[in-house]
Coordinates of C-alpha atoms and ligand atoms in Angstrom, one line a residue:
X1 CA 31.6 116.0 158.7
X2 CA 28.5 114.3 160.2
X3 CA 28.4 113.8 163.9
X4 CA 28.9 110.2 165.2
X5 CA 25.2 109.6 165.5
X6 CA 24.4 110.9 162.0
X7 CA 27.2 109.0 160.4
X8 CA 26.0 106.2 158.3
X9 CA 28.7 103.6 157.9
X10 CA 29.2 101.5 154.8
X11 CA 30.1 98.0 155.9
X12 CA 31.2 94.8 154.0
X13 CA 30.8 91.4 155.7
X14 CA 32.1 88.2 154.0
X15 CA 30.6 84.8 154.4
X16 CA 27.4 86.5 155.7
X17 CA 24.7 84.1 154.4
X18 CA 24.6 82.1 157.6
X19 CA 26.2 81.6 161.0
X20 CA 28.1 84.3 162.8
X21 CA 28.5 86.3 159.5
X22 CA 24.7 86.6 159.1
X23 CA 24.4 87.8 162.6
X24 CA 27.2 90.3 162.2
X25 CA 25.4 91.7 159.1
X26 CA 22.1 91.8 161.1
X27 CA 23.7 93.6 164.1
X28 CA 25.5 96.1 161.8
X29 CA 22.3 96.8 159.9
X30 CA 20.6 97.5 163.2
X31 CA 23.3 100.1 163.9
X32 CA 22.4 102.1 160.8
X33 CA 24.3 102.7 157.7
X34 CA 24.4 100.3 154.8
X35 CA 25.6 96.7 155.0
X36 CA 26.9 94.8 151.9
X37 CA 26.2 91.2 152.8
X38 CA 28.4 89.0 150.7
X39 CA 28.3 85.3 150.1
X40 CA 29.9 83.0 147.6
X41 CA 26.5 81.5 146.5
X42 CA 24.0 83.8 145.0
X43 CA 20.9 81.7 146.1
X44 CA 22.1 81.5 149.7
X45 CA 23.0 85.2 149.7
X46 CA 19.7 86.4 148.4
X47 CA 17.8 84.1 150.8
X48 CA 19.7 85.8 153.7
X49 CA 18.9 89.3 152.3
X50 CA 15.3 88.3 152.0
X51 CA 15.2 87.3 155.7
X52 CA 16.7 90.6 156.7
X53 CA 14.3 92.6 154.5
X54 CA 11.4 90.7 156.2
X55 CA 12.9 91.7 159.6
X56 CA 12.6 95.3 158.4
X57 CA 16.3 96.0 157.4
X58 CA 16.0 97.7 154.1
X59 CA 19.6 98.9 154.4
X60 CA 21.2 95.6 153.4
X61 CA 22.4 94.7 149.9
X62 CA 23.8 91.5 148.5
X63 CA 27.0 91.1 146.5
X64 CA 28.3 87.8 145.4
X65 CA 31.9 87.2 146.6
X66 CA 33.8 84.0 146.8
X67 CA 36.9 85.2 148.7
X68 CA 39.1 82.8 146.8
X69 CA 38.0 84.3 143.5
X70 CA 40.0 87.3 142.4
X71 CA 37.4 88.3 139.7
X72 CA 34.7 88.4 142.4
X73 CA 36.9 90.6 144.5
X74 CA 37.7 93.0 141.7
X75 CA 34.0 93.2 140.9
X76 CA 33.1 94.0 144.6
X77 CA 35.6 96.8 144.7
X78 CA 34.1 98.3 141.5
X79 CA 30.6 98.0 143.0
X80 CA 31.5 99.7 146.3
X81 CA 33.5 102.4 144.5
X82 CA 30.6 103.3 142.1
X83 CA 27.8 103.0 144.7
X84 CA 29.4 104.5 147.8
X85 CA 32.8 105.9 146.9
X86 CA 34.2 104.7 150.2
X87 CA 34.2 101.9 152.7
X88 CA 34.1 102.3 156.5
X89 CA 34.0 98.8 157.9
X90 CA 35.3 95.5 156.6
X91 CA 34.6 92.3 158.5
X92 CA 36.5 89.3 157.1
X93 CA 34.4 86.5 158.5
X94 CA 34.3 83.8 155.7
X95 CA 36.0 80.7 156.9
X96 CA 36.4 76.9 156.6
X97 CA 38.1 74.2 158.7
X98 CA 40.4 72.4 156.4
X99 CA 39.3 68.9 157.6
X100 CA 37.5 65.9 156.2
X101 CA 35.0 65.1 159.0
X102 CA 32.7 62.2 159.9
X103 CA 30.2 64.5 161.6
X104 CA 28.1 61.7 163.0
X105 CA 31.2 60.0 164.4
X106 CA 32.4 63.3 165.9
X107 CA 29.1 64.0 167.7
X108 CA 29.0 60.4 168.9
X109 CA 32.2 61.0 170.8
X110 CA 30.4 63.6 172.9
X111 CA 33.6 65.5 173.7
X112 CA 33.2 67.9 176.6
X113 CA 33.8 71.6 176.0
X114 CA 36.9 71.9 178.1
X115 CA 38.6 69.0 176.3
X116 CA 37.6 70.3 172.9
X117 CA 38.7 73.9 173.5
X118 CA 42.0 72.9 175.2
X119 CA 43.0 70.9 172.1
X120 CA 43.4 67.8 174.3
X121 CA 40.8 66.1 172.0
X122 CA 43.3 65.8 169.2
X123 CA 43.9 62.1 170.0
X124 CA 40.2 61.3 170.5
X125 CA 39.2 62.8 167.1
X126 CA 41.9 61.3 164.9
X127 CA 39.6 58.6 163.5
X128 CA 36.8 61.1 162.6
X129 CA 38.7 64.1 161.5
X130 CA 41.4 64.1 158.8
X131 CA 43.6 66.9 157.4
X132 CA 44.1 66.3 153.7
X133 CA 46.4 68.4 151.5
X134 CA 43.4 69.6 149.4
X135 CA 41.4 70.6 152.4
X136 CA 44.3 72.3 154.1
X137 CA 45.0 74.3 150.9
X138 CA 41.4 75.3 150.6
X139 CA 41.4 76.4 154.2
X140 CA 44.5 78.6 153.7
X141 CA 43.1 80.1 150.5
X142 CA 39.9 81.0 152.2
X143 CA 40.9 82.0 155.7
X144 CA 44.3 83.6 155.1
X145 CA 44.8 84.4 151.4
X146 CA 41.1 85.3 150.9
X147 CA 41.2 87.7 153.8
X148 CA 44.5 89.3 152.7
X149 CA 43.7 89.7 149.0
X150 CA 40.2 91.1 149.7
X151 CA 41.6 93.5 152.3
X152 CA 44.4 94.8 150.0
X153 CA 41.9 95.3 147.2
X154 CA 39.5 97.3 149.5
X155 CA 42.3 99.4 151.2
X156 CA 42.0 102.3 148.8
X157 CA 38.3 102.6 149.6
X158 CA 38.9 102.1 153.3
X159 CA 41.4 104.9 153.1
X160 CA 38.6 107.2 151.9
X161 CA 36.5 106.6 155.0
X162 CA 36.0 110.0 156.6
X163 CA 35.9 108.3 160.1
X164 CA 39.0 106.1 160.2
X165 CA 38.1 102.7 158.8
X166 CA 37.6 99.6 161.0
X167 CA 38.8 96.2 159.8
X168 CA 37.8 93.1 161.9
X169 CA 39.3 89.7 161.1
X170 CA 37.3 86.9 162.6
X171 CA 39.9 84.6 163.9
X172 CA 39.9 81.7 166.4
X173 CA 41.5 80.6 169.6
X174 CA 42.9 77.7 167.5
X175 CA 45.3 80.4 166.1
X176 CA 46.8 81.3 169.5
X177 CA 50.6 80.8 169.5
X178 CA 50.9 78.7 172.6
X179 CA 49.2 75.9 170.7
X180 CA 52.1 75.5 168.3
X181 CA 54.6 73.0 169.8
X182 CA 57.5 74.1 167.5
X183 CA 59.2 77.0 169.4
X184 CA 61.0 78.3 166.3
X185 CA 57.7 78.6 164.3
X186 CA 56.0 80.1 167.3
X187 CA 58.7 82.8 167.7
X188 CA 58.7 83.6 164.0
X189 CA 55.0 84.4 164.2
X190 CA 55.4 86.3 167.4
X191 CA 58.4 88.5 166.3
X192 CA 56.3 91.1 164.7
X193 CA 59.3 93.5 164.1
X194 CA 61.0 91.0 161.8
X195 CA 58.0 89.1 160.5
X196 CA 57.0 89.9 156.9
X197 CA 54.0 88.8 154.7
X198 CA 56.5 86.9 152.6
X199 CA 57.6 85.0 155.6
X200 CA 54.0 84.2 156.6
X201 CA 53.5 82.8 153.1
X202 CA 56.7 80.7 153.4
X203 CA 55.6 79.3 156.8
X204 CA 52.1 78.4 155.3
X205 CA 53.8 76.7 152.3
X206 CA 56.1 74.7 154.6
X207 CA 53.0 73.6 156.6
X208 CA 51.4 72.4 153.4
X209 CA 54.5 70.4 152.4
X210 CA 54.5 68.8 155.8
X211 CA 50.8 67.8 155.4
X212 CA 51.8 66.2 152.0
X213 CA 54.7 64.3 153.6
X214 CA 52.8 63.4 156.7
X215 CA 55.3 65.3 158.9
X216 CA 53.0 67.5 161.1
X217 CA 54.0 65.7 164.4
X218 CA 57.7 65.6 163.5
X219 CA 57.8 69.3 162.7
X220 CA 55.9 70.4 165.7
X221 CA 52.7 71.8 164.2
X222 CA 49.5 71.7 166.3
X223 CA 47.4 68.5 165.9
X224 CA 43.9 69.8 166.7
X225 CA 42.4 71.3 163.6
X226 CA 46.0 71.9 162.3
X227 CA 45.3 73.8 159.0
X228 CA 42.6 75.9 160.5
X229 CA 44.7 76.8 163.5
X230 CA 47.7 77.8 161.4
X231 CA 45.5 79.8 159.0
X232 CA 44.2 81.8 161.9
X233 CA 47.7 82.2 163.4
X234 CA 48.6 83.7 160.0
X235 CA 45.5 85.9 160.1
X236 CA 46.5 87.2 163.5
X237 CA 50.0 88.0 162.4
X238 CA 48.7 89.7 159.2
X239 CA 46.4 91.8 161.4
X240 CA 49.3 93.1 163.4
X241 CA 51.4 93.8 160.3
X242 CA 48.5 95.6 158.6
X243 CA 47.7 97.7 161.8
X244 CA 51.4 98.8 161.8
X245 CA 51.2 99.8 158.2
X246 CA 47.9 101.7 158.5
X247 CA 48.0 103.6 161.8
X248 CA 45.0 105.7 160.8
X249 CA 42.7 102.7 160.9
X250 CA 41.5 100.4 163.7
X251 CA 42.4 96.9 162.7
X252 CA 41.9 94.0 165.1
X253 CA 41.2 90.2 165.1
X254 CA 38.9 88.3 167.3
X255 CA 37.9 84.9 168.6
X256 CA 34.1 85.1 168.6
X257 CA 33.5 82.3 171.1
X258 CA 32.7 78.6 170.6
X259 CA 29.5 78.9 168.6
X260 CA 26.8 76.5 167.3
X261 CA 27.3 76.8 163.5
X262 CA 27.9 74.5 160.6
X263 CA 31.6 75.2 160.9
X264 CA 31.8 73.9 164.5
X265 CA 29.7 70.9 163.4
X266 CA 27.1 72.3 165.9
X267 CA 29.2 71.3 168.8
X268 CA 29.5 74.9 170.2
X269 CA 27.3 76.1 173.0
X270 CA 27.0 79.8 172.0
X271 CA 24.3 81.1 169.7
X272 CA 25.5 82.8 166.4
X273 CA 23.8 85.9 167.7
X274 CA 26.0 86.0 170.7
X275 CA 29.0 85.0 168.6
X276 CA 28.5 88.1 166.5
X277 CA 28.7 90.5 169.5
X278 CA 32.5 90.8 169.8
X279 CA 33.2 91.2 166.1
X280 CA 30.5 93.8 165.9
X281 CA 31.8 95.7 168.9
X282 CA 35.2 95.9 167.1
X283 CA 33.5 97.0 163.9
X284 CA 31.8 99.9 165.8
X285 CA 34.8 100.6 168.0
X286 CA 34.7 104.3 169.2
X287 CA 37.5 106.6 168.2
X288 CA 40.7 106.1 170.2
X289 CA 40.0 102.3 170.6
X290 CA 42.8 99.7 170.3
X291 CA 44.4 98.6 167.0
X292 CA 46.6 95.7 166.1
X293 CA 45.1 93.6 169.0
X294 CA 43.7 90.1 169.3
X295 CA 40.5 89.7 171.3
X296 CA 39.2 86.6 173.0
X297 CA 35.5 87.7 172.6
X298 CA 35.4 91.0 174.5
X299 CA 38.9 90.9 176.1
X300 CA 42.3 91.7 174.7
X301 CA 44.3 88.5 174.8
X302 CA 47.8 87.3 174.0
X303 CA 48.6 86.3 170.4
Ligands
LIG1 N1 31.7 78.5 165.2 C1 32.7 78.7 166.0 O1 32.7 78.1 167.1 C2 33.9 79.6 165.6 C3 34.9 79.7 166.6 C4 36.0 80.5 166.2 C5 36.0 81.2 165.0 N2 35.0 81.1 164.1 C6 35.1 81.8 162.9 O2 33.9 82.5 162.6 C7 33.8 82.7 161.2 C8 32.4 82.3 160.8 O3 32.2 80.9 161.0 P1 30.8 80.3 161.4 O4 31.1 79.5 162.7 O5 29.7 81.3 161.4 O6 30.6 79.2 160.3 P2 29.5 78.9 159.2 O7 28.1 79.1 159.7 O8 29.9 77.6 158.6 O9 29.8 80.1 158.2 C9 30.9 80.1 157.4 C10 30.7 81.1 156.3 O10 31.8 81.3 155.5 C11 31.4 81.1 154.1 N3 32.5 80.7 153.2 C12 33.3 79.6 153.2 N4 34.2 79.6 152.2 C13 33.9 80.8 151.6 C14 34.5 81.4 150.4 N5 35.5 80.8 149.7 N6 34.1 82.6 150.0 C15 33.1 83.2 150.7 N7 32.5 82.7 151.8 C16 32.9 81.5 152.2 C17 30.3 80.1 154.1 O11 29.6 80.1 152.9 P3 28.7 78.8 152.4 O12 27.4 78.9 153.2 O13 28.6 79.1 151.0 O14 29.5 77.6 152.7 C18 29.5 80.7 155.3 O15 28.8 81.8 154.9 C19 34.9 81.8 160.6 O16 35.9 82.7 160.2 C20 35.3 80.9 161.7 O17 36.6 80.5 161.5 C21 33.9 80.3 164.4

Protein backbone atom coordinates (compact mmCIF):
# COMPACT_ATOMS: atom_id res chain seq x y z
CA UNK A 1 0.00 0.00 0.00
CA UNK A 2 1.31 3.47 -0.87
CA UNK A 3 2.26 5.77 2.00
CA UNK A 4 -0.08 8.64 2.78
CA UNK A 5 2.02 11.11 0.76
CA UNK A 6 2.33 8.88 -2.30
CA UNK A 7 -1.34 8.01 -2.20
CA UNK A 8 -3.14 9.58 -5.14
CA UNK A 9 -6.80 9.89 -4.30
CA UNK A 10 -9.61 9.63 -6.83
CA UNK A 11 -12.29 12.20 -5.99
CA UNK A 12 -15.71 13.04 -7.40
CA UNK A 13 -17.28 16.46 -6.78
CA UNK A 14 -20.85 17.24 -7.86
CA UNK A 15 -22.07 20.65 -9.02
CA UNK A 16 -18.44 21.67 -9.48
CA UNK A 17 -18.68 24.04 -12.44
CA UNK A 18 -18.92 27.12 -10.19
CA UNK A 19 -19.22 28.43 -6.65
CA UNK A 20 -18.06 26.35 -3.70
CA UNK A 21 -17.97 23.14 -5.77
CA UNK A 22 -15.50 24.60 -8.27
CA UNK A 23 -13.24 25.65 -5.40
CA UNK A 24 -13.55 22.23 -3.75
CA UNK A 25 -12.43 20.64 -7.03
CA UNK A 26 -9.54 23.14 -7.28
CA UNK A 27 -8.33 22.56 -3.73
CA UNK A 28 -8.59 18.77 -4.08
CA UNK A 29 -6.65 18.95 -7.36
CA UNK A 30 -3.94 20.90 -5.52
CA UNK A 31 -3.75 18.06 -3.00
CA UNK A 32 -2.74 15.57 -5.75
CA UNK A 33 -4.65 12.59 -7.10
CA UNK A 34 -7.36 12.90 -9.73
CA UNK A 35 -10.52 14.98 -9.47
CA UNK A 36 -13.60 14.12 -11.49
CA UNK A 37 -15.31 17.49 -11.77
CA UNK A 38 -18.97 16.89 -12.52
CA UNK A 39 -21.62 19.35 -13.70
CA UNK A 40 -25.07 18.96 -15.21
CA UNK A 41 -24.27 21.19 -18.18
CA UNK A 42 -21.49 20.05 -20.49
CA UNK A 43 -20.57 23.57 -21.67
CA UNK A 44 -20.30 24.95 -18.14
CA UNK A 45 -18.39 21.87 -16.98
CA UNK A 46 -15.86 22.03 -19.81
CA UNK A 47 -15.37 25.75 -19.22
CA UNK A 48 -14.52 24.99 -15.58
CA UNK A 49 -12.07 22.27 -16.64
CA UNK A 50 -10.43 24.64 -19.08
CA UNK A 51 -9.92 27.21 -16.28
CA UNK A 52 -8.29 24.54 -14.12
CA UNK A 53 -6.06 23.32 -16.94
CA UNK A 54 -4.93 26.92 -17.48
CA UNK A 55 -4.08 27.10 -13.78
CA UNK A 56 -1.82 24.07 -14.31
CA UNK A 57 -4.10 21.35 -12.92
CA UNK A 58 -3.90 18.59 -15.52
CA UNK A 59 -5.25 16.08 -12.98
CA UNK A 60 -8.90 17.15 -13.40
CA UNK A 61 -11.36 15.47 -15.74
CA UNK A 62 -14.95 16.35 -16.57
CA UNK A 63 -17.97 14.10 -16.42
CA UNK A 64 -21.52 15.25 -17.08
CA UNK A 65 -23.80 14.48 -14.14
CA UNK A 66 -27.20 15.90 -13.36
CA UNK A 67 -27.72 14.41 -9.91
CA UNK A 68 -31.46 14.08 -10.59
CA UNK A 69 -30.81 11.96 -13.69
CA UNK A 70 -30.38 8.24 -12.97
CA UNK A 71 -28.89 7.53 -16.40
CA UNK A 72 -26.17 10.15 -15.77
CA UNK A 73 -25.45 8.51 -12.42
CA UNK A 74 -25.22 5.00 -13.87
CA UNK A 75 -22.95 6.30 -16.60
CA UNK A 76 -20.65 8.02 -14.05
CA UNK A 77 -20.34 4.77 -12.08
CA UNK A 78 -19.33 2.94 -15.28
CA UNK A 79 -16.77 5.63 -16.09
CA UNK A 80 -15.12 5.57 -12.64
CA UNK A 81 -15.12 1.77 -12.56
CA UNK A 82 -13.49 1.45 -15.95
CA UNK A 83 -10.99 4.29 -15.57
CA UNK A 84 -9.97 3.99 -11.92
CA UNK A 85 -11.51 0.80 -10.50
CA UNK A 86 -12.22 2.54 -7.18
CA UNK A 87 -13.26 5.83 -5.59
CA UNK A 88 -11.67 7.44 -2.51
CA UNK A 89 -13.58 10.72 -2.05
CA UNK A 90 -17.12 11.74 -2.86
CA UNK A 91 -18.21 15.34 -2.24
CA UNK A 92 -21.96 15.81 -2.68
CA UNK A 93 -22.02 19.54 -3.29
CA UNK A 94 -24.72 20.16 -5.96
CA UNK A 95 -27.58 22.15 -4.50
CA UNK A 96 -30.52 24.41 -5.14
CA UNK A 97 -32.74 26.57 -2.91
CA UNK A 98 -36.31 25.59 -3.73
CA UNK A 99 -37.49 29.21 -3.94
CA UNK A 100 -38.86 31.59 -6.53
CA UNK A 101 -36.88 34.76 -5.80
CA UNK A 102 -37.09 38.37 -6.88
CA UNK A 103 -33.34 38.87 -6.58
CA UNK A 104 -33.36 42.62 -7.05
CA UNK A 105 -36.10 42.96 -4.46
CA UNK A 106 -34.16 40.76 -2.06
CA UNK A 107 -30.96 42.77 -2.40
CA UNK A 108 -32.91 46.03 -2.02
CA UNK A 109 -34.05 44.85 1.43
CA UNK A 110 -30.38 44.98 2.47
CA UNK A 111 -30.89 42.47 5.29
CA UNK A 112 -28.03 42.34 7.76
CA UNK A 113 -26.10 39.12 8.18
CA UNK A 114 -27.28 38.34 11.72
CA UNK A 115 -30.95 38.71 10.79
CA UNK A 116 -30.46 36.55 7.69
CA UNK A 117 -28.55 33.75 9.39
CA UNK A 118 -30.83 33.59 12.44
CA UNK A 119 -33.88 33.08 10.20
CA UNK A 120 -35.55 36.17 11.65
CA UNK A 121 -35.69 37.55 8.10
CA UNK A 122 -38.52 35.12 7.21
CA UNK A 123 -41.15 37.84 7.59
CA UNK A 124 -39.11 40.47 5.78
CA UNK A 125 -38.56 38.31 2.70
CA UNK A 126 -42.05 36.93 2.24
CA UNK A 127 -42.84 39.29 -0.65
CA UNK A 128 -39.62 38.55 -2.54
CA UNK A 129 -39.15 34.80 -1.88
CA UNK A 130 -41.83 32.17 -2.47
CA UNK A 131 -41.85 28.42 -1.94
CA UNK A 132 -43.75 26.71 -4.76
CA UNK A 133 -44.50 22.99 -4.92
CA UNK A 134 -42.43 22.61 -8.12
CA UNK A 135 -39.42 24.40 -6.67
CA UNK A 136 -39.64 22.50 -3.38
CA UNK A 137 -39.80 19.18 -5.23
CA UNK A 138 -36.82 20.14 -7.42
CA UNK A 139 -34.91 21.11 -4.28
CA UNK A 140 -35.60 17.73 -2.59
CA UNK A 141 -34.74 15.85 -5.79
CA UNK A 142 -31.40 17.64 -6.05
CA UNK A 143 -30.25 18.17 -2.47
CA UNK A 144 -31.55 15.00 -0.82
CA UNK A 145 -32.59 12.34 -3.33
CA UNK A 146 -29.75 13.28 -5.73
CA UNK A 147 -27.18 12.98 -2.92
CA UNK A 148 -28.63 9.69 -1.72
CA UNK A 149 -29.03 7.98 -5.10
CA UNK A 150 -25.58 9.06 -6.33
CA UNK A 151 -23.97 7.94 -3.07
CA UNK A 152 -25.67 4.52 -3.10
CA UNK A 153 -24.60 4.02 -6.72
CA UNK A 154 -20.96 4.84 -5.89
CA UNK A 155 -20.78 2.88 -2.62
CA UNK A 156 -19.40 -0.32 -4.22
CA UNK A 157 -16.51 1.73 -5.67
CA UNK A 158 -16.02 3.67 -2.41
CA UNK A 159 -15.81 0.29 -0.67
CA UNK A 160 -12.87 -0.56 -2.93
CA UNK A 161 -10.84 2.44 -1.70
CA UNK A 162 -7.66 1.08 -0.14
CA UNK A 163 -7.57 4.02 2.31
CA UNK A 164 -11.10 4.09 3.79
CA UNK A 165 -13.25 6.35 1.66
CA UNK A 166 -14.37 9.83 2.69
CA UNK A 167 -17.87 11.11 1.88
CA UNK A 168 -18.66 14.78 2.45
CA UNK A 169 -22.22 16.03 2.16
CA UNK A 170 -22.30 19.79 1.77
CA UNK A 171 -25.17 20.83 4.00
CA UNK A 172 -26.30 24.15 5.50
CA UNK A 173 -27.05 25.70 8.86
CA UNK A 174 -30.63 25.97 7.53
CA UNK A 175 -30.87 22.22 8.17
CA UNK A 176 -30.13 22.49 11.92
CA UNK A 177 -32.93 20.91 13.93
CA UNK A 178 -33.55 23.82 16.32
CA UNK A 179 -34.96 25.72 13.32
CA UNK A 180 -37.95 23.35 13.03
CA UNK A 181 -40.77 24.65 15.25
CA UNK A 182 -42.65 21.29 15.27
CA UNK A 183 -41.17 19.31 18.17
CA UNK A 184 -42.39 15.93 16.91
CA UNK A 185 -40.76 16.38 13.50
CA UNK A 186 -37.60 17.65 15.18
CA UNK A 187 -37.43 14.61 17.44
CA UNK A 188 -38.03 12.18 14.59
CA UNK A 189 -35.04 13.56 12.70
CA UNK A 190 -32.98 13.55 15.88
CA UNK A 191 -33.78 9.99 17.03
CA UNK A 192 -31.15 8.33 14.94
CA UNK A 193 -31.67 4.91 16.55
CA UNK A 194 -35.27 4.70 15.31
CA UNK A 195 -35.05 6.88 12.19
CA UNK A 196 -35.00 5.08 8.82
CA UNK A 197 -34.50 6.20 5.23
CA UNK A 198 -38.14 5.30 4.61
CA UNK A 199 -39.20 7.64 7.45
CA UNK A 200 -37.04 10.47 6.05
CA UNK A 201 -38.79 9.95 2.73
CA UNK A 202 -42.23 10.07 4.40
CA UNK A 203 -41.36 13.27 6.27
CA UNK A 204 -40.22 14.92 3.02
CA UNK A 205 -43.40 13.84 1.26
CA UNK A 206 -45.56 15.21 4.09
CA UNK A 207 -43.68 18.52 3.79
CA UNK A 208 -44.48 18.62 0.06
CA UNK A 209 -48.16 17.96 0.78
CA UNK A 210 -48.11 20.82 3.28
CA UNK A 211 -46.58 23.12 0.65
CA UNK A 212 -49.36 22.12 -1.75
CA UNK A 213 -52.05 22.81 0.85
CA UNK A 214 -50.42 25.95 2.20
CA UNK A 215 -50.03 24.42 5.68
CA UNK A 216 -46.36 25.10 6.48
CA UNK A 217 -47.12 27.45 9.39
CA UNK A 218 -49.92 25.29 10.77
CA UNK A 219 -47.74 22.17 10.77
CA UNK A 220 -44.68 23.83 12.28
CA UNK A 221 -42.18 23.71 9.42
CA UNK A 222 -39.44 26.36 9.29
CA UNK A 223 -40.39 29.47 7.31
CA UNK A 224 -36.99 30.76 6.22
CA UNK A 225 -36.00 28.86 3.04
CA UNK A 226 -38.32 26.00 4.11
CA UNK A 227 -37.70 23.38 1.40
CA UNK A 228 -33.97 24.07 1.38
CA UNK A 229 -33.76 23.80 5.17
CA UNK A 230 -35.69 20.52 5.31
CA UNK A 231 -33.71 19.06 2.39
CA UNK A 232 -30.53 19.71 4.38
CA UNK A 233 -32.05 18.33 7.59
CA UNK A 234 -32.71 15.17 5.58
CA UNK A 235 -29.13 15.19 4.22
CA UNK A 236 -27.78 15.48 7.78
CA UNK A 237 -29.95 12.61 9.03
CA UNK A 238 -29.00 10.48 6.03
CA UNK A 239 -25.31 11.22 6.72
CA UNK A 240 -25.71 9.79 10.22
CA UNK A 241 -27.55 6.68 9.02
CA UNK A 242 -24.94 6.08 6.33
CA UNK A 243 -22.04 6.53 8.74
CA UNK A 244 -23.64 3.94 11.06
CA UNK A 245 -24.04 1.50 8.18
CA UNK A 246 -20.48 1.97 6.86
CA UNK A 247 -18.16 2.21 9.86
CA UNK A 248 -15.06 1.69 7.71
CA UNK A 249 -15.60 5.03 5.95
CA UNK A 250 -15.47 8.64 7.15
CA UNK A 251 -18.85 10.19 6.33
CA UNK A 252 -19.68 13.72 7.48
CA UNK A 253 -21.81 16.71 6.56
CA UNK A 254 -20.82 20.35 6.74
CA UNK A 255 -22.14 23.90 6.63
CA UNK A 256 -19.50 25.63 4.49
CA UNK A 257 -20.21 29.18 5.76
CA UNK A 258 -22.32 32.01 4.34
CA UNK A 259 -20.75 32.35 0.93
CA UNK A 260 -20.99 34.79 -1.98
CA UNK A 261 -22.39 32.54 -4.76
CA UNK A 262 -25.36 32.41 -7.13
CA UNK A 263 -27.15 30.16 -4.64
CA UNK A 264 -27.03 32.80 -1.89
CA UNK A 265 -28.02 35.48 -4.44
CA UNK A 266 -24.59 36.97 -3.69
CA UNK A 267 -25.65 38.06 -0.21
CA UNK A 268 -22.98 36.02 1.63
CA UNK A 269 -19.73 37.65 2.84
CA UNK A 270 -17.31 34.70 2.40
CA UNK A 271 -15.45 33.93 -0.81
CA UNK A 272 -16.16 30.56 -2.49
CA UNK A 273 -12.49 29.77 -1.96
CA UNK A 274 -12.91 30.09 1.81
CA UNK A 275 -16.26 28.28 1.62
CA UNK A 276 -14.50 25.26 0.13
CA UNK A 277 -12.03 24.94 3.00
CA UNK A 278 -14.20 23.01 5.49
CA UNK A 279 -15.57 20.50 2.94
CA UNK A 280 -12.03 19.92 1.64
CA UNK A 281 -10.69 19.39 5.16
CA UNK A 282 -13.31 16.66 5.66
CA UNK A 283 -12.54 15.13 2.26
CA UNK A 284 -8.87 14.88 3.27
CA UNK A 285 -9.53 13.94 6.90
CA UNK A 286 -6.62 11.99 8.38
CA UNK A 287 -7.20 8.40 9.52
CA UNK A 288 -8.94 8.21 12.88
CA UNK A 289 -10.94 11.36 12.20
CA UNK A 290 -14.62 11.70 13.11
CA UNK A 291 -17.50 10.14 11.19
CA UNK A 292 -21.27 10.67 11.33
CA UNK A 293 -20.79 14.29 12.42
CA UNK A 294 -22.15 17.67 11.36
CA UNK A 295 -19.65 20.51 11.13
CA UNK A 296 -20.36 24.22 11.18
CA UNK A 297 -17.37 25.10 9.02
CA UNK A 298 -14.38 23.70 10.94
CA UNK A 299 -16.16 22.79 14.19
CA UNK A 300 -18.33 19.83 15.15
CA UNK A 301 -21.82 21.20 15.89
CA UNK A 302 -25.21 19.89 17.03
CA UNK A 303 -27.56 18.45 14.43
N1 LIG B 1 -23.55 29.85 -0.64
C1 LIG B 1 -23.84 29.64 0.63
O1 LIG B 1 -23.90 30.60 1.43
C2 LIG B 1 -24.10 28.25 1.13
C3 LIG B 1 -24.40 28.10 2.50
C4 LIG B 1 -24.65 26.82 2.98
C5 LIG B 1 -24.59 25.75 2.14
N2 LIG B 1 -24.30 25.91 0.81
C6 LIG B 1 -24.26 24.71 -0.04
O2 LIG B 1 -23.10 24.71 -0.84
C7 LIG B 1 -23.35 23.93 -2.02
C8 LIG B 1 -22.84 24.69 -3.23
O3 LIG B 1 -23.59 25.87 -3.38
P1 LIG B 1 -22.99 27.25 -3.89
O4 LIG B 1 -23.27 28.25 -2.86
O5 LIG B 1 -21.61 27.05 -4.37
O6 LIG B 1 -24.00 27.56 -5.09
P2 LIG B 1 -23.82 27.74 -6.66
O7 LIG B 1 -22.62 28.56 -6.99
O8 LIG B 1 -25.16 28.19 -7.15
O9 LIG B 1 -23.52 26.24 -7.14
C9 LIG B 1 -24.49 25.25 -7.12
C10 LIG B 1 -23.99 24.14 -8.01
O10 LIG B 1 -24.94 23.06 -7.97
C11 LIG B 1 -25.22 22.71 -9.32
N3 LIG B 1 -26.49 22.02 -9.47
C12 LIG B 1 -27.74 22.45 -9.20
N4 LIG B 1 -28.63 21.50 -9.51
C13 LIG B 1 -27.92 20.44 -9.99
C14 LIG B 1 -28.26 19.16 -10.48
N5 LIG B 1 -29.53 18.75 -10.57
N6 LIG B 1 -27.27 18.33 -10.87
C15 LIG B 1 -25.97 18.71 -10.80
N7 LIG B 1 -25.58 19.92 -10.37
C16 LIG B 1 -26.56 20.77 -9.97
C17 LIG B 1 -25.15 24.02 -10.09
O11 LIG B 1 -25.07 23.78 -11.48
P3 LIG B 1 -25.55 24.87 -12.58
O12 LIG B 1 -24.45 25.87 -12.72
O13 LIG B 1 -25.76 24.03 -13.79
O14 LIG B 1 -26.82 25.49 -12.06
C18 LIG B 1 -23.88 24.58 -9.49
O15 LIG B 1 -22.77 23.98 -10.06
C19 LIG B 1 -24.85 23.65 -2.04
O16 LIG B 1 -25.10 22.33 -1.60
C20 LIG B 1 -25.40 24.64 -1.05
O17 LIG B 1 -26.61 24.21 -0.46
C21 LIG B 1 -24.05 27.15 0.28
